[in-house]
Amino acid sequence: MSLDLSSYKQIQTNLFVKVVIPGYQTIAFSDYHKVYTFGSVSYTGVGELLSVSNTTSSLRATPEELSITISGIPTGNISDFVDQTVRGSQCDVHRGFFDATTGELLPISGNPAGKFLGVLNNFAITNDQNDNGEGTVTITFTCTSVVDQLNNKISGRATNPVDQKALYPADISMDRVPALAKSNFNFGASE
């Protein structure tokens, strides 16, 4: 869906990032200057402390990787996060279009627009301390797009007795596969 922005003289864009960590919580933040709520999710405005890597626009869905960096996190706030299983968490990024003079979200269909949908693949934490022993933490999330995940998906199943028994415990049709796997068949040869 394309957004018609031709009638606006000045616009500003802001990114809204939501990471759903199963069994923990949903963390939502944006580079907007204040807390903003859309879709029943409240996004904490972290302003310039948020950095999101560039993405490419394409007519087709393409595999892509996105880096999201949050800086200035107090050291005490990081311990809960580190104890969670973060890899595999869903990551959504939306771009909101705002009126630059009023700061209000433009009232057009499809705003905020989806920019990226993927899964958190990895994260890195760096800790910077000053001379007083106080420190801030920077977290960098690396997210892989859903398209990239589909490209890496292994489909089907193995033809061995273990996989067959997992699905059909009473079936013995694959029990001879290991013995036959090492056999040499000479098809079409005369007896």
Coordinates of N, CA, C and O in Angstrom, one line a residue:
M1 N 0.8 -1.2 0.0 CA 0.0 0.0 0.0 C 0.9 1.2 0.0 O 1.8 1.4 0.8
S2 N 0.6 2.1 -0.9 CA 1.4 3.4 -1.0 C 0.7 4.5 -0.2 O -0.5 4.5 -0.2
L3 N 1.4 5.4 0.3 CA 0.9 6.5 1.0 C 1.0 7.8 0.2 O 2.0 8.0 -0.4
D4 N -0.1 8.5 0.0 CA -0.1 9.7 -0.8 C 0.3 10.9 0.2 O -0.6 11.3 1.0
L5 N 1.5 11.4 0.0 CA 2.0 12.5 0.9 C 2.1 13.8 0.1 O 2.7 14.7 0.6
S6 N 1.6 13.8 -1.1 CA 1.8 15.0 -2.0 C 1.1 16.2 -1.5 O 1.6 17.3 -1.9
S7 N 0.1 16.2 -0.7 CA -0.6 17.4 -0.2 C 0.1 18.0 1.0 O -0.4 19.0 1.5
Y8 N 1.1 17.4 1.5 CA 1.8 17.9 2.7 C 3.1 18.6 2.3 O 3.9 18.1 1.6
K9 N 3.3 19.8 2.9 CA 4.5 20.6 2.6 C 5.7 20.1 3.4 O 6.8 20.1 2.9
Q10 N 5.5 19.8 4.6 CA 6.6 19.3 5.5 C 6.1 18.1 6.3 O 5.0 18.1 6.9
I11 N 6.9 17.1 6.2 CA 6.6 15.9 7.0 C 7.9 15.5 7.8 O 9.0 15.8 7.4
Q12 N 7.7 14.7 8.9 CA 8.8 14.1 9.6 C 8.4 12.6 9.7 O 7.3 12.3 9.7
T13 N 9.4 11.8 9.7 CA 9.2 10.4 9.9 C 9.9 9.9 11.2 O 10.9 10.4 11.5
N14 N 9.2 9.0 11.8 CA 9.8 8.3 13.0 C 9.6 6.8 12.9 O 8.6 6.4 12.3
L15 N 10.5 6.1 13.5 CA 10.4 4.6 13.5 C 9.9 4.1 14.8 O 10.3 4.7 15.9
F16 N 9.1 3.1 14.8 CA 8.5 2.5 15.9 C 8.9 1.0 15.9 O 8.6 0.3 15.0
V17 N 9.6 0.6 17.0 CA 10.1 -0.8 17.0 C 9.4 -1.5 18.2 O 9.3 -1.0 19.3
K18 N 8.9 -2.8 17.8 CA 8.3 -3.6 18.9 C 9.0 -5.0 18.8 O 9.1 -5.6 17.7
V19 N 9.5 -5.4 20.0 CA 10.1 -6.8 20.1 C 9.2 -7.5 21.1 O 9.2 -7.1 22.3
V20 N 8.6 -8.7 20.7 CA 7.8 -9.5 21.6 C 8.7 -10.6 22.0 O 9.0 -11.5 21.3
I21 N 9.1 -10.6 23.3 CA 9.9 -11.6 23.9 C 9.0 -12.6 24.6 O 8.4 -12.3 25.7
P22 N 8.8 -13.9 24.1 CA 7.9 -14.8 24.8 C 8.3 -15.1 26.2 O 9.5 -15.3 26.5
G23 N 7.4 -15.1 27.1 CA 7.6 -15.4 28.5 C 8.2 -14.3 29.3 O 8.5 -14.4 30.4
Y24 N 8.4 -13.2 28.6 CA 9.0 -12.0 29.3 C 8.0 -10.8 29.2 O 7.2 -10.6 30.0
Q25 N 8.2 -10.1 28.1 CA 7.3 -8.9 27.9 C 7.5 -8.4 26.5 O 8.4 -8.9 25.7
T26 N 6.7 -7.5 26.1 CA 6.9 -6.8 24.8 C 7.6 -5.5 25.1 O 7.1 -4.7 25.9
I27 N 8.7 -5.2 24.4 CA 9.4 -4.0 24.6 C 9.1 -3.2 23.3 O 9.2 -3.7 22.2
A28 N 8.7 -1.9 23.5 CA 8.4 -1.1 22.4 C 9.0 0.3 22.6 O 8.9 0.9 23.6
F29 N 9.7 0.8 21.6 CA 10.4 2.1 21.7 C 10.4 2.7 20.3 O 10.2 2.1 19.3
S30 N 10.7 4.0 20.3 CA 10.7 4.7 19.0 C 11.7 5.9 19.1 O 12.2 6.2 20.1
D31 N 12.0 6.4 17.9 CA 12.9 7.6 17.9 C 12.1 8.9 17.9 O 12.6 10.0 17.7
Y32 N 10.8 8.8 18.3 CA 9.9 9.9 18.5 C 10.3 10.6 19.8 O 10.9 9.9 20.7
H33 N 10.0 11.9 20.0 CA 10.5 12.6 21.2 C 9.7 12.4 22.4 O 10.1 12.8 23.5
K34 N 8.6 11.6 22.3 CA 7.8 11.3 23.5 C 7.1 10.0 23.3 O 7.1 9.4 22.3
V35 N 6.4 9.5 24.4 CA 5.7 8.3 24.3 C 4.5 8.4 23.3 O 3.8 9.4 23.3
Y36 N 4.4 7.4 22.5 CA 3.3 7.5 21.5 C 2.6 6.1 21.5 O 3.3 5.1 21.5
T37 N 1.3 6.1 21.4 CA 0.6 4.8 21.4 C -0.2 4.6 20.1 O -0.8 5.6 19.6
F38 N 0.0 3.5 19.5 CA -0.8 3.1 18.3 C -0.9 1.6 18.3 O -0.1 0.9 18.8
G39 N -2.1 1.1 17.9 CA -2.4 -0.3 17.9 C -2.3 -0.9 19.3 O -1.9 -2.0 19.5
S40 N -2.8 -0.2 20.3 CA -2.8 -0.6 21.7 C -1.4 -0.8 22.3 O -1.3 -1.4 23.4
V41 N -0.4 -0.4 21.6 CA 1.0 -0.6 22.2 C 1.6 0.8 22.4 O 1.5 1.7 21.5
S42 N 2.1 1.0 23.6 CA 2.7 2.3 23.9 C 4.2 2.2 23.7 O 4.9 1.4 24.3
Y43 N 4.7 3.1 22.8 CA 6.1 3.1 22.4 C 6.8 4.2 23.2 O 6.4 5.4 23.1
T44 N 7.9 3.8 23.9 CA 8.7 4.8 24.7 C 9.5 5.6 23.7 O 10.3 5.0 22.9
G45 N 9.5 6.9 23.8 CA 10.3 7.7 23.0 C 11.7 7.8 23.5 O 11.9 8.4 24.6
V46 N 12.7 7.3 22.7 CA 14.1 7.4 23.2 C 14.8 8.4 22.3 O 16.0 8.6 22.5
G47 N 14.2 9.0 21.3 CA 14.8 10.0 20.5 C 16.0 9.5 19.7 O 16.0 8.5 19.1
E48 N 17.1 10.3 19.8 CA 18.3 10.0 19.1 C 19.1 8.8 19.7 O 20.2 8.5 19.2
L49 N 18.7 8.3 20.8 CA 19.3 7.1 21.4 C 19.0 5.8 20.6 O 19.6 4.8 20.9
L50 N 18.1 5.9 19.7 CA 17.7 4.8 18.9 C 18.3 4.9 17.5 O 18.2 6.0 16.9
S51 N 18.9 3.9 17.0 CA 19.4 3.9 15.6 C 19.0 2.6 14.9 O 19.1 1.5 15.5
V52 N 18.5 2.7 13.7 CA 18.1 1.6 12.9 C 18.8 1.6 11.6 O 18.9 2.7 10.9
S53 N 19.4 0.5 11.2 CA 20.1 0.5 9.9 C 19.2 0.7 8.7 O 18.0 0.5 8.8
N54 N 19.8 1.1 7.6 CA 19.0 1.3 6.4 C 18.5 0.0 5.8 O 19.1 -1.0 6.0
T55 N 17.4 0.1 5.1 CA 16.8 -1.0 4.4 C 16.6 -0.6 3.0 O 16.6 0.6 2.6
T56 N 16.5 -1.6 2.1 CA 16.2 -1.3 0.7 C 14.8 -1.5 0.4 O 14.1 -2.3 1.0
S57 N 14.3 -0.7 -0.5 CA 12.9 -0.8 -1.0 C 12.9 -1.6 -2.2 O 13.7 -1.4 -3.1
S58 N 11.9 -2.6 -2.3 CA 11.9 -3.5 -3.4 C 10.4 -3.8 -3.7 O 9.6 -3.9 -2.7
L59 N 10.1 -4.1 -4.9 CA 8.8 -4.5 -5.3 C 8.5 -5.9 -4.8 O 7.3 -6.3 -4.5
R60 N 9.5 -6.7 -4.7 CA 9.3 -8.1 -4.3 C 9.9 -8.2 -2.9 O 10.7 -7.5 -2.4
A61 N 9.3 -9.2 -2.2 CA 9.8 -9.5 -0.8 C 11.2 -10.1 -1.0 O 11.4 -11.0 -1.7
T62 N 12.2 -9.5 -0.3 CA 13.6 -10.0 -0.4 C 14.1 -10.2 1.0 O 13.7 -9.6 2.0
P63 N 15.0 -11.2 1.1 CA 15.7 -11.4 2.4 C 16.5 -10.2 2.8 O 17.2 -9.7 2.0
E64 N 16.4 -9.9 4.1 CA 17.1 -8.7 4.6 C 17.5 -8.8 6.0 O 16.8 -9.6 6.8
E65 N 18.5 -8.1 6.5 CA 18.9 -8.1 7.9 C 18.8 -6.6 8.3 O 19.1 -5.7 7.6
L66 N 18.4 -6.4 9.6 CA 18.2 -5.1 10.1 C 18.9 -5.0 11.5 O 18.8 -6.0 12.3
S67 N 19.7 -4.0 11.7 CA 20.3 -3.7 13.0 C 19.6 -2.6 13.7 O 19.4 -1.5 13.2
I68 N 19.3 -2.8 15.0 CA 18.6 -1.8 15.8 C 19.5 -1.6 17.0 O 19.8 -2.6 17.8
T69 N 19.9 -0.4 17.3 CA 20.7 -0.1 18.4 C 20.0 0.9 19.4 O 19.5 1.9 18.9
I70 N 20.1 0.6 20.6 CA 19.5 1.5 21.7 C 20.7 1.8 22.6 O 21.4 0.9 23.1
S71 N 20.9 3.1 22.8 CA 22.0 3.5 23.7 C 21.5 4.2 25.0 O 20.3 4.5 25.0
G72 N 22.4 4.4 25.9 CA 22.0 5.1 27.1 C 21.2 4.4 28.1 O 20.5 5.0 28.9
I73 N 21.2 3.1 28.1 CA 20.4 2.3 29.0 C 21.2 2.2 30.3 O 22.4 1.8 30.3
P74 N 20.6 2.6 31.5 CA 21.3 2.4 32.8 C 21.7 1.0 33.0 O 21.0 0.0 32.7
T75 N 22.9 0.8 33.6 CA 23.4 -0.6 33.8 C 22.5 -1.5 34.6 O 22.3 -2.7 34.3
G76 N 21.8 -0.9 35.6 CA 20.9 -1.7 36.4 C 19.7 -2.3 35.7 O 19.1 -3.3 36.1
N77 N 19.3 -1.7 34.6 CA 18.1 -2.1 33.8 C 18.4 -3.3 32.9 O 17.5 -3.8 32.2
I78 N 19.6 -3.7 32.8 CA 19.9 -4.7 31.8 C 19.9 -6.2 32.3 O 19.7 -7.1 31.6
S79 N 20.0 -6.4 33.6 CA 20.1 -7.7 34.2 C 18.9 -8.6 33.9 O 19.0 -9.7 33.6
D80 N 17.7 -8.0 34.0 CA 16.5 -8.8 33.7 C 16.5 -9.3 32.2 O 16.1 -10.4 31.9
F81 N 16.9 -8.4 31.3 CA 16.9 -8.7 29.9 C 17.8 -9.8 29.6 O 17.5 -10.7 28.8
V82 N 19.0 -9.8 30.1 CA 20.0 -10.8 29.8 C 19.6 -12.2 30.2 O 20.0 -13.2 29.5
D83 N 18.8 -12.4 31.2 CA 18.3 -13.7 31.7 C 17.3 -14.3 30.8 O 16.9 -15.4 31.0
Q84 N 16.8 -13.6 29.8 CA 15.7 -14.1 28.9 C 16.2 -14.7 27.7 O 17.3 -14.4 27.2
T85 N 15.4 -15.6 27.1 CA 15.7 -16.2 25.8 C 15.2 -15.2 24.7 O 14.0 -15.2 24.5
V86 N 16.1 -14.4 24.2 CA 15.7 -13.3 23.3 C 15.7 -13.7 21.8 O 14.8 -13.3 21.1
R87 N 16.6 -14.6 21.5 CA 16.7 -15.1 20.1 C 15.4 -15.7 19.7 O 14.8 -16.5 20.4
G88 N 14.9 -15.4 18.5 CA 13.6 -15.9 18.0 C 12.4 -15.1 18.3 O 11.3 -15.4 17.9
S89 N 12.6 -14.0 19.0 CA 11.5 -13.1 19.3 C 11.1 -12.3 18.1 O 11.9 -12.0 17.2
Q90 N 9.8 -12.0 18.0 CA 9.3 -11.3 16.8 C 9.7 -9.9 16.9 O 9.6 -9.2 18.0
C91 N 10.1 -9.3 15.8 CA 10.5 -7.9 15.7 C 9.7 -7.2 14.6 O 9.8 -7.6 13.4
D92 N 9.0 -6.2 14.9 CA 8.2 -5.4 14.0 C 8.7 -3.9 14.0 O 8.9 -3.4 15.0
V93 N 8.9 -3.3 12.8 CA 9.3 -1.9 12.7 C 8.3 -1.2 11.8 O 8.0 -1.7 10.7
H94 N 7.8 -0.1 12.3 CA 6.8 0.7 11.5 C 7.4 2.1 11.4 O 8.1 2.5 12.2
R95 N 7.0 2.7 10.3 CA 7.4 4.1 10.0 C 6.2 5.0 10.1 O 5.2 4.7 9.4
G96 N 6.2 6.0 11.0 CA 5.1 6.9 11.1 C 5.4 8.2 10.4 O 6.5 8.7 10.5
F97 N 4.4 8.8 9.7 CA 4.6 10.0 9.1 C 3.8 11.1 9.9 O 2.6 11.0 10.1
F98 N 4.5 12.2 10.3 CA 4.0 13.2 11.1 C 4.0 14.5 10.4 O 4.9 14.8 9.6
D99 N 3.1 15.4 10.8 CA 3.2 16.8 10.4 C 4.3 17.5 11.1 O 4.4 17.5 12.4
A100 N 5.3 18.0 10.4 CA 6.5 18.6 11.0 C 6.2 19.8 11.9 O 6.9 20.0 12.9
T101 N 5.1 20.5 11.6 CA 4.8 21.7 12.4 C 4.0 21.4 13.7 O 4.3 22.0 14.7
T102 N 3.1 20.5 13.6 CA 2.2 20.2 14.8 C 2.7 19.0 15.5 O 2.4 18.8 16.7
G103 N 3.5 18.1 14.9 CA 3.9 16.9 15.6 C 2.9 15.8 15.6 O 3.0 14.8 16.3
E104 N 1.8 16.0 14.9 CA 0.7 15.0 14.9 C 0.8 14.0 13.8 O 1.3 14.3 12.7
L105 N 0.4 12.8 14.0 CA 0.4 11.7 13.0 C -0.5 12.1 11.9 O -1.6 12.6 12.1
L106 N -0.1 12.0 10.6 CA -0.9 12.4 9.5 C -2.1 11.5 9.4 O -1.9 10.2 9.5
P107 N -3.3 12.0 9.2 CA -4.5 11.2 9.1 C -4.7 10.6 7.8 O -5.7 10.9 7.1
I108 N -3.8 9.7 7.4 CA -4.0 9.0 6.1 C -4.0 7.5 6.3 O -3.4 7.0 7.3
S109 N -4.7 6.8 5.4 CA -4.8 5.4 5.6 C -3.4 4.7 5.4 O -2.6 5.0 4.6
G110 N -3.2 3.7 6.3 CA -1.9 3.0 6.3 C -0.8 3.6 7.0 O 0.4 3.2 6.9
N111 N -1.1 4.6 7.8 CA 0.0 5.3 8.6 C -0.2 5.0 10.1 O -1.3 5.2 10.6
P112 N 0.8 4.5 10.8 CA 2.1 4.1 10.4 C 2.2 2.9 9.5 O 1.4 2.0 9.6
A113 N 3.1 2.9 8.6 CA 3.3 1.9 7.6 C 4.3 0.9 8.1 O 5.3 1.2 8.7
G114 N 4.1 -0.4 7.7 CA 5.0 -1.5 8.1 C 6.3 -1.3 7.3 O 6.3 -1.1 6.1
K115 N 7.4 -1.4 8.0 CA 8.7 -1.3 7.3 C 9.5 -2.6 7.3 O 10.1 -2.9 6.4
F116 N 9.4 -3.3 8.4 CA 10.2 -4.6 8.5 C 9.4 -5.5 9.5 O 8.9 -5.1 10.5
L117 N 9.4 -6.8 9.1 CA 8.8 -7.8 9.9 C 9.8 -9.0 9.9 O 10.2 -9.5 8.9
G118 N 10.3 -9.4 11.1 CA 11.3 -10.4 11.2 C 11.4 -11.0 12.6 O 10.5 -10.9 13.4
V119 N 12.5 -11.7 12.8 CA 12.8 -12.4 14.0 C 14.2 -11.9 14.5 O 15.1 -11.8 13.7
L120 N 14.3 -11.7 15.8 CA 15.5 -11.3 16.4 C 16.5 -12.5 16.3 O 16.2 -13.6 16.9
N121 N 17.6 -12.3 15.6 CA 18.5 -13.4 15.4 C 19.7 -13.4 16.3 O 20.2 -14.4 16.7
N122 N 20.1 -12.2 16.8 CA 21.2 -12.1 17.7 C 21.2 -10.7 18.4 O 20.5 -9.8 17.9
F123 N 21.9 -10.6 19.4 CA 22.1 -9.3 20.1 C 23.5 -9.2 20.7 O 24.1 -10.2 21.0
A124 N 23.9 -7.9 20.8 CA 25.2 -7.6 21.4 C 25.0 -6.5 22.5 O 24.2 -5.6 22.2
I125 N 25.7 -6.7 23.6 CA 25.6 -5.7 24.6 C 27.0 -5.1 24.9 O 28.0 -5.9 25.0
T126 N 27.1 -3.8 24.9 CA 28.4 -3.1 25.2 C 28.2 -2.3 26.4 O 27.1 -1.6 26.5
N127 N 29.1 -2.2 27.3 CA 29.0 -1.5 28.6 C 30.1 -0.4 28.6 O 31.3 -0.8 28.5
D128 N 29.7 0.8 28.7 CA 30.7 1.9 28.8 C 30.6 2.5 30.2 O 29.5 3.0 30.6
Q129 N 31.8 2.6 30.9 CA 31.8 3.2 32.3 C 32.6 4.4 32.3 O 33.7 4.4 31.6
N130 N 32.2 5.4 33.0 CA 33.0 6.6 33.2 C 33.9 6.5 34.4 O 33.9 5.4 35.1
D131 N 34.6 7.5 34.7 CA 35.6 7.5 35.9 C 34.9 7.3 37.2 O 35.5 6.9 38.2
N132 N 33.7 7.7 37.3 CA 32.9 7.6 38.6 C 32.3 6.2 38.8 O 31.7 5.9 39.8
G133 N 32.5 5.3 37.9 CA 32.0 3.9 38.0 C 30.6 3.8 37.5 O 30.0 2.8 37.5
E134 N 30.0 4.9 37.0 CA 28.7 4.9 36.5 C 28.8 4.5 35.0 O 29.7 4.9 34.3
G135 N 27.8 3.8 34.5 CA 27.9 3.3 33.1 C 26.6 3.3 32.4 O 25.5 3.4 33.0
T136 N 26.6 3.2 31.1 CA 25.5 3.1 30.3 C 25.7 1.9 29.4 O 26.9 1.5 29.1
V137 N 24.6 1.3 29.0 CA 24.7 0.1 28.2 C 24.1 0.4 26.8 O 23.2 1.1 26.7
T138 N 24.7 -0.2 25.8 CA 24.2 -0.1 24.4 C 23.9 -1.6 24.0 O 24.7 -2.5 24.1
I139 N 22.6 -1.7 23.5 CA 22.2 -3.0 23.0 C 22.0 -2.9 21.5 O 21.3 -2.0 21.0
T140 N 22.5 -3.9 20.7 CA 22.3 -3.9 19.3 C 21.6 -5.2 19.0 O 22.2 -6.3 19.2
F141 N 20.4 -5.1 18.4 CA 19.7 -6.3 18.0 C 19.9 -6.5 16.5 O 19.9 -5.5 15.7
T142 N 20.1 -7.7 16.1 CA 20.2 -8.1 14.7 C 19.0 -8.9 14.3 O 18.8 -10.0 14.9
C143 N 18.2 -8.4 13.4 CA 16.9 -9.1 13.1 C 17.0 -9.6 11.6 O 17.5 -8.9 10.8
T144 N 16.5 -10.7 11.4 CA 16.4 -11.4 10.1 C 15.0 -11.3 9.6 O 14.0 -11.6 10.4
S145 N 14.8 -10.9 8.4 CA 13.4 -10.8 7.8 C 12.7 -12.2 7.7 O 13.4 -13.2 7.7
V146 N 11.4 -12.1 7.7 CA 10.6 -13.4 7.6 C 11.0 -14.1 6.2 O 11.1 -15.3 6.2
V147 N 11.2 -13.3 5.2 CA 11.6 -13.9 3.9 C 12.9 -14.7 4.0 O 13.0 -15.8 3.5
D148 N 13.9 -14.1 4.7 CA 15.1 -14.8 4.9 C 14.9 -16.1 5.7 O 15.5 -17.1 5.4
Q149 N 14.1 -16.1 6.7 CA 13.8 -17.3 7.4 C 13.1 -18.3 6.6 O 13.4 -19.5 6.7
L150 N 12.2 -17.9 5.7 CA 11.6 -18.9 4.8 C 12.6 -19.5 3.8 O 12.5 -20.7 3.5
N151 N 13.5 -18.7 3.4 CA 14.6 -19.3 2.5 C 15.4 -20.3 3.2 O 16.0 -21.2 2.6
N152 N 15.6 -20.2 4.5 CA 16.4 -21.1 5.3 C 15.6 -22.3 5.9 O 16.2 -23.1 6.5
K153 N 14.3 -22.3 5.7 CA 13.5 -23.4 6.2 C 13.8 -24.7 5.6 O 14.0 -24.8 4.4
I154 N 13.9 -25.7 6.4 CA 14.0 -27.1 5.9 C 12.6 -27.7 5.9 O 12.0 -27.8 6.9
S155 N 12.2 -28.1 4.7 CA 10.9 -28.7 4.6 C 11.0 -30.2 4.5 O 12.0 -30.8 4.2
G156 N 9.9 -30.8 4.7 CA 9.8 -32.3 4.5 C 10.3 -33.0 5.8 O 10.4 -32.4 6.9
R157 N 10.5 -34.3 5.7 CA 11.0 -35.0 6.8 C 11.9 -36.1 6.4 O 12.0 -36.4 5.2
A158 N 12.7 -36.7 7.3 CA 13.6 -37.7 7.0 C 12.9 -39.0 6.8 O 11.9 -39.3 7.4
T159 N 13.5 -39.9 5.9 CA 12.9 -41.2 5.7 C 13.8 -42.2 6.5 O 14.7 -42.9 6.0
N160 N 13.5 -42.2 7.8 CA 14.2 -43.1 8.7 C 13.2 -43.6 9.8 O 12.2 -43.0 10.0
P161 N 13.5 -44.7 10.4 CA 12.6 -45.3 11.4 C 12.3 -44.3 12.6 O 11.2 -44.3 13.1
V162 N 13.3 -43.6 13.0 CA 13.1 -42.7 14.2 C 12.0 -41.6 13.9 O 11.1 -41.4 14.6
D163 N 12.1 -41.0 12.7 CA 11.1 -39.9 12.3 C 9.8 -40.6 12.1 O 8.7 -40.0 12.4
Q164 N 9.7 -41.7 11.5 CA 8.5 -42.4 11.2 C 7.8 -42.8 12.5 O 6.6 -42.6 12.7
K165 N 8.5 -43.3 13.5 CA 7.9 -43.7 14.8 C 7.4 -42.5 15.6 O 6.5 -42.6 16.3
A166 N 8.1 -41.4 15.4 CA 7.6 -40.2 16.1 C 6.2 -39.8 15.7 O 5.4 -39.3 16.4
L167 N 6.0 -40.0 14.4 CA 4.6 -39.6 13.8 C 3.6 -40.8 13.9 O 2.5 -40.5 14.2
Y168 N 4.1 -42.0 13.6 CA 3.2 -43.1 13.6 C 3.9 -44.3 14.4 O 4.6 -45.1 13.8
P169 N 3.7 -44.4 15.7 CA 4.4 -45.3 16.5 C 4.2 -46.8 16.1 O 5.2 -47.6 16.3
A170 N 3.1 -47.2 15.6 CA 2.9 -48.6 15.2 C 3.4 -48.9 13.8 O 3.4 -50.1 13.5
D171 N 3.7 -48.0 13.0 CA 4.1 -48.2 11.6 C 5.6 -48.8 11.6 O 6.5 -48.2 12.2
I172 N 5.7 -49.9 10.8 CA 7.1 -50.5 10.7 C 7.6 -50.3 9.3 O 8.6 -50.9 8.9
S173 N 7.0 -49.5 8.4 CA 7.4 -49.4 7.0 C 8.8 -48.9 6.8 O 9.4 -49.2 5.8
M174 N 9.3 -48.1 7.7 CA 10.6 -47.6 7.5 C 11.7 -48.3 8.3 O 12.9 -47.9 8.3
D175 N 11.4 -49.4 8.9 CA 12.3 -50.2 9.8 C 13.5 -50.7 9.0 O 14.6 -50.9 9.5
R176 N 13.3 -51.1 7.7 CA 14.4 -51.6 6.9 C 15.2 -50.6 6.1 O 16.2 -51.0 5.5
V177 N 14.9 -49.3 6.3 CA 15.6 -48.3 5.5 C 17.1 -48.3 5.8 O 17.9 -48.2 4.9
P178 N 17.5 -48.3 7.1 CA 19.0 -48.3 7.4 C 19.8 -49.4 6.7 O 20.9 -49.2 6.1
A179 N 19.2 -50.6 6.6 CA 19.8 -51.8 5.9 C 19.9 -51.5 4.4 O 20.8 -51.9 3.7
L180 N 18.8 -51.0 3.9 CA 18.7 -50.8 2.4 C 19.5 -49.6 2.0 O 20.0 -49.6 0.8
A181 N 19.8 -48.7 2.9 CA 20.6 -47.5 2.5 C 22.0 -47.8 2.0 O 22.5 -47.1 1.2
K182 N 22.6 -48.9 2.6 CA 23.9 -49.3 2.2 C 24.0 -50.3 1.1 O 25.0 -50.8 0.7
S183 N 22.8 -50.7 0.6 CA 22.7 -51.7 -0.4 C 23.0 -51.1 -1.8 O 22.7 -50.0 -2.1
N184 N 23.5 -52.0 -2.7 CA 23.8 -51.6 -4.0 C 22.9 -52.3 -5.0 O 22.8 -53.5 -5.0
F185 N 22.1 -51.5 -5.7 CA 21.1 -52.1 -6.6 C 21.5 -51.9 -8.0 O 21.9 -50.8 -8.4
N186 N 21.5 -52.9 -8.8 CA 21.9 -52.8 -10.2 C 20.6 -53.0 -11.0 O 20.3 -54.0 -11.5
F187 N 19.9 -51.9 -11.1 CA 18.6 -51.9 -11.8 C 18.8 -52.1 -13.3 O 19.7 -51.5 -13.9
G188 N 18.0 -53.0 -13.9 CA 18.0 -53.2 -15.4 C 19.1 -54.2 -15.8 O 19.2 -54.6 -17.0
A189 N 19.8 -54.8 -14.9 CA 20.8 -55.8 -15.2 C 20.1 -57.1 -15.3 O 19.1 -57.4 -14.7
S190 N 20.6 -58.0 -16.2 CA 20.1 -59.3 -16.4 C 20.5 -60.2 -15.2 O 21.6 -60.0 -14.6
E191 N 19.6 -61.1 -14.8 CA 19.9 -61.9 -13.6 C 20.9 -63.0 -13.8 O 21.3 -63.6 -14.6

